[in-house]
Coordinates of C-alpha atoms in Angstrom, one line a residue:
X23 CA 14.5 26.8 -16.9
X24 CA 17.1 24.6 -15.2
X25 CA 18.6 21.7 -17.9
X26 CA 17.2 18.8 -16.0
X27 CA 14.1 20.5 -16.6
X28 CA 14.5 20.6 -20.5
X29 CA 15.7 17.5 -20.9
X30 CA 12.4 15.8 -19.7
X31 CA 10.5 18.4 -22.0
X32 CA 12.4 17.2 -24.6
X33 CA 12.0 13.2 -24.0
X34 CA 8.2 13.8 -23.6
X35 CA 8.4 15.8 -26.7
X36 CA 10.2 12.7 -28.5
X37 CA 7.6 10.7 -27.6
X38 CA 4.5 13.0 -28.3
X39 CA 6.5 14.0 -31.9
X40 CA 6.5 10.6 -32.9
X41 CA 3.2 9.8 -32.1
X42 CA 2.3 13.0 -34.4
X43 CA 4.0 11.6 -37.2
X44 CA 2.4 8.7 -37.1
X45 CA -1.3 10.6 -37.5
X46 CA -2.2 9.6 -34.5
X47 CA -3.2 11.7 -30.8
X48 CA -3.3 10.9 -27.3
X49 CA -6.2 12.1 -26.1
X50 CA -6.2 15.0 -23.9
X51 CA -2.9 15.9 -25.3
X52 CA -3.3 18.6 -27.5
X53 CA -1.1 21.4 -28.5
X54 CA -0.9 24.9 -30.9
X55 CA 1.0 25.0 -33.9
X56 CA 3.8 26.8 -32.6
X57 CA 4.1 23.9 -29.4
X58 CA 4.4 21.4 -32.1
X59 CA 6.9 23.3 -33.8
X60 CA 8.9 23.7 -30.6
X61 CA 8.8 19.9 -29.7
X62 CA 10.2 19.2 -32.7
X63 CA 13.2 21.1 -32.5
X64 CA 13.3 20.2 -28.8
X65 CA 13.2 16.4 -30.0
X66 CA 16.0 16.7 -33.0
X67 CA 19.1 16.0 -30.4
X68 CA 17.7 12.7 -29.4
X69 CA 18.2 9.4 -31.1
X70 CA 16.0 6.4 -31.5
X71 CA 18.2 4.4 -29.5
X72 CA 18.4 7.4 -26.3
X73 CA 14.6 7.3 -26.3
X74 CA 14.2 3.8 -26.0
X75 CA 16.6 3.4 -23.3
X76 CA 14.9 6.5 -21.6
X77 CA 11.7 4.3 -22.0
X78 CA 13.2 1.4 -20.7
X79 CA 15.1 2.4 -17.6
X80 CA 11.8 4.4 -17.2
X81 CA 9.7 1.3 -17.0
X82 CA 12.4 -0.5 -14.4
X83 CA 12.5 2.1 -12.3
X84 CA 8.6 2.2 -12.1
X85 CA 8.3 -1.3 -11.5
X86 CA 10.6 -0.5 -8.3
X87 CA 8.6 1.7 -6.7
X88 CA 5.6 -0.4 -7.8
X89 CA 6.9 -3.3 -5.9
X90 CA 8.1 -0.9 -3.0
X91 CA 4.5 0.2 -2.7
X92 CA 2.6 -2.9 -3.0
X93 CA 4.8 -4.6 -0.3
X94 CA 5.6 -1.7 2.1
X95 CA 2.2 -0.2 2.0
X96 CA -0.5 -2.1 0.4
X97 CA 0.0 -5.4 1.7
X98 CA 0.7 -4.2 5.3
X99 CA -1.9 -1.9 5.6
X100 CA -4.2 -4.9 4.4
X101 CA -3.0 -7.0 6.8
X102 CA -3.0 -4.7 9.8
X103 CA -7.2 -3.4 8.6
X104 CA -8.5 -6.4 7.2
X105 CA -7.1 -9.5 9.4
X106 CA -10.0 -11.8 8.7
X107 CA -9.7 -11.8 4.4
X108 CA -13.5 -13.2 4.5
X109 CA -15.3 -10.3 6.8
X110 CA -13.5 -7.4 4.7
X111 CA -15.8 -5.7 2.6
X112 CA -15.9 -4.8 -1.2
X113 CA -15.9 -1.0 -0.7
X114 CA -13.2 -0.6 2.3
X115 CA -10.8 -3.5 -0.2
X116 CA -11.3 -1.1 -3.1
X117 CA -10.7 2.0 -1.2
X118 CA -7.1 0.6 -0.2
X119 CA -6.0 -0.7 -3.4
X120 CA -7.1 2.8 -4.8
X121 CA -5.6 5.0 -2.8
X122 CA -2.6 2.9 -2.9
X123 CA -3.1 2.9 -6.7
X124 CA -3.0 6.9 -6.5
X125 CA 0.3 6.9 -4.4
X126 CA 2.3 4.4 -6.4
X127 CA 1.1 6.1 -10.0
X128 CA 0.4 9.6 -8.8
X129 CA 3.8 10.0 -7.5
X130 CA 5.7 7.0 -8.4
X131 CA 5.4 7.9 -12.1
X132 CA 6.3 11.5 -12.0
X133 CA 9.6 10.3 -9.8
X134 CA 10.7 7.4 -12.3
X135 CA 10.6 10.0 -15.5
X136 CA 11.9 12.3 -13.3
X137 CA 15.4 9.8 -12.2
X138 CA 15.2 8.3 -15.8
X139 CA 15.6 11.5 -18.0
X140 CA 18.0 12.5 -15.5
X141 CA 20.1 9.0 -15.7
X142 CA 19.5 9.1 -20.0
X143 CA 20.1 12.1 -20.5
X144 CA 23.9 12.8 -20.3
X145 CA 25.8 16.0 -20.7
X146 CA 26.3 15.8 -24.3
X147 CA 22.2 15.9 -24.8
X148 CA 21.9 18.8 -22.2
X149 CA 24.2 20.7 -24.2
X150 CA 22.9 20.6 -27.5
X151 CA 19.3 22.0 -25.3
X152 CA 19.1 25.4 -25.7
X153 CA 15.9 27.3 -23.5
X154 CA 14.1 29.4 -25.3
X155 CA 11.0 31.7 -24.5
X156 CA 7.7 29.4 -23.6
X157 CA 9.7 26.5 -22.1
X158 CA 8.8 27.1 -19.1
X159 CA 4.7 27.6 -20.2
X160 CA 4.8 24.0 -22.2
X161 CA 6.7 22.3 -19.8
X162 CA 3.7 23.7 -17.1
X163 CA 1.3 22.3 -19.8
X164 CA 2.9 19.1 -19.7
X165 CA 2.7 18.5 -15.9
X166 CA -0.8 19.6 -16.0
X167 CA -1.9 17.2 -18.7
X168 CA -0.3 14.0 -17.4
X169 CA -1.4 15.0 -13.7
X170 CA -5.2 15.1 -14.9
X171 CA -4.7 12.0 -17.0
X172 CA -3.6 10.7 -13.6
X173 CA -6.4 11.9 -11.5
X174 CA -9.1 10.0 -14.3
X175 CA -7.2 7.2 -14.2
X176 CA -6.8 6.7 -10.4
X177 CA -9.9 9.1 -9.5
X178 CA -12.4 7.2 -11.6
X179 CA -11.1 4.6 -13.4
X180 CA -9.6 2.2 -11.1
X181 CA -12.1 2.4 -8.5
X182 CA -14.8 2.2 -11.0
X183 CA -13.2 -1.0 -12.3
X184 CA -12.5 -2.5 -8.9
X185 CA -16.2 -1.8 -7.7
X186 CA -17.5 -3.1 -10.8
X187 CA -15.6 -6.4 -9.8
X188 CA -16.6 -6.5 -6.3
X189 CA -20.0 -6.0 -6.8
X190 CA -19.7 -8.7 -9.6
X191 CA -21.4 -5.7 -12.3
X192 CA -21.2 -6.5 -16.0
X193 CA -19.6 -3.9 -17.3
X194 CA -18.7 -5.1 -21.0
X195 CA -20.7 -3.4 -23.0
X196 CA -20.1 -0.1 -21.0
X197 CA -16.4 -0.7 -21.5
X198 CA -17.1 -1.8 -25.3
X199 CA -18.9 1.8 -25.9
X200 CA -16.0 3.6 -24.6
X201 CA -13.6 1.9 -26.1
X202 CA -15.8 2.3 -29.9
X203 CA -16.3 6.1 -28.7
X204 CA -12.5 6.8 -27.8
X205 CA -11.6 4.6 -31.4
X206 CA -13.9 7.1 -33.3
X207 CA -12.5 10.4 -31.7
X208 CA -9.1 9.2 -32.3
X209 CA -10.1 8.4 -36.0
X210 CA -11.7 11.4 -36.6
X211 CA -8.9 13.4 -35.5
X212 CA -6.5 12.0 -37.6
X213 CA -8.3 12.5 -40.9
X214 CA -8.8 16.0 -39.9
X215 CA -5.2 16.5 -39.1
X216 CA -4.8 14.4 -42.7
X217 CA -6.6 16.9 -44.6
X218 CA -5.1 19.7 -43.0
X219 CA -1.5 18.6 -44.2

Protein backbone atom coordinates (compact mmCIF):
# COMPACT_ATOMS: atom_id res chain seq x y z
CA UNK A 1 0.00 0.00 0.00
CA UNK A 2 1.68 3.09 -1.31
CA UNK A 3 1.89 6.09 1.72
CA UNK A 4 -0.32 8.43 -0.02
CA UNK A 5 -2.63 5.65 0.09
CA UNK A 6 -2.40 5.36 4.07
CA UNK A 7 -2.48 8.56 4.73
CA UNK A 8 -6.12 9.09 3.39
CA UNK A 9 -7.07 5.79 5.30
CA UNK A 10 -5.85 7.28 8.19
CA UNK A 11 -7.68 10.95 7.88
CA UNK A 12 -10.94 9.01 7.14
CA UNK A 13 -10.17 6.92 10.05
CA UNK A 14 -9.75 10.27 12.26
CA UNK A 15 -12.86 11.25 11.30
CA UNK A 16 -14.92 7.97 11.48
CA UNK A 17 -12.82 7.36 15.18
CA UNK A 18 -14.13 10.48 16.46
CA UNK A 19 -17.46 10.11 15.46
CA UNK A 20 -17.29 6.59 17.42
CA UNK A 21 -16.36 8.21 20.42
CA UNK A 22 -18.87 10.30 20.46
CA UNK A 23 -21.63 7.15 20.36
CA UNK A 24 -22.70 8.11 17.33
CA UNK A 25 -22.69 6.16 13.45
CA UNK A 26 -22.91 7.28 10.03
CA UNK A 27 -25.10 5.22 8.53
CA UNK A 28 -23.84 2.74 6.07
CA UNK A 29 -20.59 2.92 7.67
CA UNK A 30 -20.02 0.09 9.59
CA UNK A 31 -17.01 -1.87 10.61
CA UNK A 32 -15.74 -5.31 12.69
CA UNK A 33 -14.11 -5.02 15.83
CA UNK A 34 -10.78 -5.48 14.64
CA UNK A 35 -11.37 -2.43 11.75
CA UNK A 36 -12.11 -0.20 14.59
CA UNK A 37 -9.24 -1.25 16.34
CA UNK A 38 -7.00 -0.55 13.30
CA UNK A 39 -8.43 3.01 12.75
CA UNK A 40 -7.56 3.84 15.92
CA UNK A 41 -4.04 3.13 15.79
CA UNK A 42 -4.12 4.42 12.17
CA UNK A 43 -5.69 7.70 13.68
CA UNK A 44 -3.05 8.14 16.89
CA UNK A 45 -0.32 10.17 14.60
CA UNK A 46 -2.82 12.86 13.75
CA UNK A 47 -3.62 15.98 15.75
CA UNK A 48 -6.79 17.90 16.18
CA UNK A 49 -5.36 20.72 14.53
CA UNK A 50 -3.88 18.39 11.16
CA UNK A 51 -7.54 17.11 10.89
CA UNK A 52 -9.15 20.19 10.79
CA UNK A 53 -6.89 21.78 8.35
CA UNK A 54 -7.27 18.47 6.27
CA UNK A 55 -11.04 19.30 6.55
CA UNK A 56 -10.65 22.70 5.64
CA UNK A 57 -8.38 22.71 2.62
CA UNK A 58 -10.69 19.78 1.83
CA UNK A 59 -13.71 21.92 1.65
CA UNK A 60 -11.80 24.83 -0.54
CA UNK A 61 -10.61 22.69 -2.86
CA UNK A 62 -14.17 21.23 -3.39
CA UNK A 63 -15.77 24.41 -3.76
CA UNK A 64 -13.13 24.82 -6.75
CA UNK A 65 -14.17 22.22 -8.65
CA UNK A 66 -17.74 22.93 -7.71
CA UNK A 67 -17.47 26.34 -9.22
CA UNK A 68 -15.35 24.80 -12.24
CA UNK A 69 -18.27 22.59 -12.88
CA UNK A 70 -21.17 24.72 -12.48
CA UNK A 71 -19.62 27.38 -14.83
CA UNK A 72 -17.64 25.23 -17.46
CA UNK A 73 -20.30 22.57 -17.69
CA UNK A 74 -23.62 23.20 -16.21
CA UNK A 75 -24.26 26.56 -17.23
CA UNK A 76 -22.95 26.15 -20.80
CA UNK A 77 -24.59 23.11 -21.52
CA UNK A 78 -27.84 24.90 -20.29
CA UNK A 79 -27.33 27.51 -22.36
CA UNK A 80 -26.37 25.74 -25.56
CA UNK A 81 -29.83 22.89 -24.85
CA UNK A 82 -32.20 25.05 -23.28
CA UNK A 83 -31.99 28.67 -25.15
CA UNK A 84 -35.57 29.72 -24.52
CA UNK A 85 -35.48 29.36 -20.21
CA UNK A 86 -39.52 29.25 -20.54
CA UNK A 87 -40.03 26.22 -23.15
CA UNK A 88 -37.39 23.94 -21.13
CA UNK A 89 -39.03 21.27 -19.44
CA UNK A 90 -38.99 20.02 -15.69
CA UNK A 91 -37.60 16.61 -16.57
CA UNK A 92 -34.74 17.52 -19.34
CA UNK A 93 -33.72 20.82 -16.37
CA UNK A 94 -33.43 18.06 -13.77
CA UNK A 95 -31.64 15.58 -15.78
CA UNK A 96 -28.73 18.27 -16.39
CA UNK A 97 -28.44 19.59 -13.06
CA UNK A 98 -28.18 15.76 -11.97
CA UNK A 99 -25.91 14.45 -14.08
CA UNK A 100 -23.89 17.47 -13.52
CA UNK A 101 -24.55 16.90 -9.79
CA UNK A 102 -22.93 13.22 -10.25
CA UNK A 103 -19.83 14.69 -12.09
CA UNK A 104 -18.99 17.50 -9.70
CA UNK A 105 -19.59 15.07 -6.43
CA UNK A 106 -18.98 11.72 -7.92
CA UNK A 107 -15.61 12.70 -8.95
CA UNK A 108 -15.00 16.05 -7.64
CA UNK A 109 -15.10 14.74 -4.14
CA UNK A 110 -12.94 11.76 -4.35
CA UNK A 111 -10.16 14.24 -6.25
CA UNK A 112 -10.38 17.08 -3.37
CA UNK A 113 -9.68 14.24 -0.46
CA UNK A 114 -7.48 12.83 -2.67
CA UNK A 115 -5.11 16.59 -3.28
CA UNK A 116 -6.05 17.48 0.37
CA UNK A 117 -4.64 14.45 2.37
CA UNK A 118 -1.90 14.57 -0.01
CA UNK A 119 -1.17 18.64 0.66
CA UNK A 120 -1.94 17.83 4.83
CA UNK A 121 -0.32 15.23 5.19
CA UNK A 122 3.49 15.95 5.25
CA UNK A 123 6.41 13.60 5.53
CA UNK A 124 6.57 13.58 9.15
CA UNK A 125 2.79 11.97 9.31
CA UNK A 126 3.73 9.53 6.49
CA UNK A 127 6.45 8.28 8.54
CA UNK A 128 5.04 7.55 11.72
CA UNK A 129 2.30 5.24 9.11
CA UNK A 130 3.28 1.96 9.17
CA UNK A 131 1.12 -0.71 6.56
CA UNK A 132 0.14 -3.46 8.05
CA UNK A 133 -1.91 -6.63 6.84
CA UNK A 134 -5.73 -5.58 5.81
CA UNK A 135 -4.86 -2.04 4.70
CA UNK A 136 -5.33 -2.61 1.65
CA UNK A 137 -8.98 -4.62 2.29
CA UNK A 138 -10.28 -1.50 4.63
CA UNK A 139 -9.03 1.01 2.50
CA UNK A 140 -11.20 -1.03 -0.51
CA UNK A 141 -14.02 -0.89 2.09
CA UNK A 142 -13.76 2.64 2.34
CA UNK A 143 -13.94 3.51 -1.35
CA UNK A 144 -16.84 1.27 -1.69
CA UNK A 145 -18.85 2.79 1.06
CA UNK A 146 -18.48 6.49 0.16
CA UNK A 147 -18.98 5.58 -3.68
CA UNK A 148 -22.51 3.96 -2.75
CA UNK A 149 -23.23 6.78 -0.45
CA UNK A 150 -22.52 8.76 -3.57
CA UNK A 151 -24.56 6.90 -6.04
CA UNK A 152 -27.95 7.41 -3.31
CA UNK A 153 -27.21 10.66 -3.01
CA UNK A 154 -26.81 11.68 -6.73
CA UNK A 155 -28.79 8.37 -8.08
CA UNK A 156 -31.83 9.05 -6.03
CA UNK A 157 -31.74 11.79 -3.94
CA UNK A 158 -31.04 14.81 -5.94
CA UNK A 159 -33.20 13.99 -8.77
CA UNK A 160 -35.88 12.92 -6.41
CA UNK A 161 -35.64 16.37 -4.79
CA UNK A 162 -35.39 18.35 -7.98
CA UNK A 163 -38.49 16.46 -9.58
CA UNK A 164 -40.32 16.90 -6.47
CA UNK A 165 -39.77 20.76 -7.02
CA UNK A 166 -40.52 20.79 -10.56
CA UNK A 167 -43.47 19.10 -10.42
CA UNK A 168 -44.35 21.42 -7.37
CA UNK A 169 -45.02 17.72 -5.15
CA UNK A 170 -45.28 18.15 -1.35
CA UNK A 171 -42.93 16.18 -0.16
CA UNK A 172 -42.68 17.25 3.73
CA UNK A 173 -44.04 14.76 5.37
CA UNK A 174 -42.14 12.09 3.25
CA UNK A 175 -38.94 13.93 4.11
CA UNK A 176 -40.19 14.31 7.84
CA UNK A 177 -40.62 10.31 8.05
CA UNK A 178 -37.18 9.80 6.85
CA UNK A 179 -35.65 12.05 8.69
CA UNK A 180 -37.79 10.51 12.20
CA UNK A 181 -36.79 6.91 10.70
CA UNK A 182 -32.96 7.73 10.03
CA UNK A 183 -33.09 9.71 13.89
CA UNK A 184 -34.42 6.36 15.36
CA UNK A 185 -31.88 3.96 13.68
CA UNK A 186 -29.14 6.23 14.68
CA UNK A 187 -30.54 6.24 18.30
CA UNK A 188 -30.98 2.79 18.51
CA UNK A 189 -27.63 2.09 17.51
CA UNK A 190 -26.00 4.04 19.93
CA UNK A 191 -27.60 2.58 22.98
CA UNK A 192 -26.78 -0.76 21.72
CA UNK A 193 -23.17 0.14 21.16
CA UNK A 194 -23.77 1.90 24.93
CA UNK A 195 -24.65 -1.36 26.41
CA UNK A 196 -22.18 -3.20 24.80
CA UNK A 197 -19.20 -1.03 26.38
Amino acid sequence: MTSSALARLAFWAKGMVSINDARREWPGFSYTDAEWARMRTLSEPIGVGTYQLLTIVNAVIFIIIAAVGIFGAFLPLATLLFPVPADTSALKFSSLLAACTFLIIGLGLPISMRVSAMLVGGKTMRAALVSAPGDEALASKVSWQINRIMMILCGLLVPGILLFIAYDIEAGPIITALAIALMAVSTVTGFRRQRKS
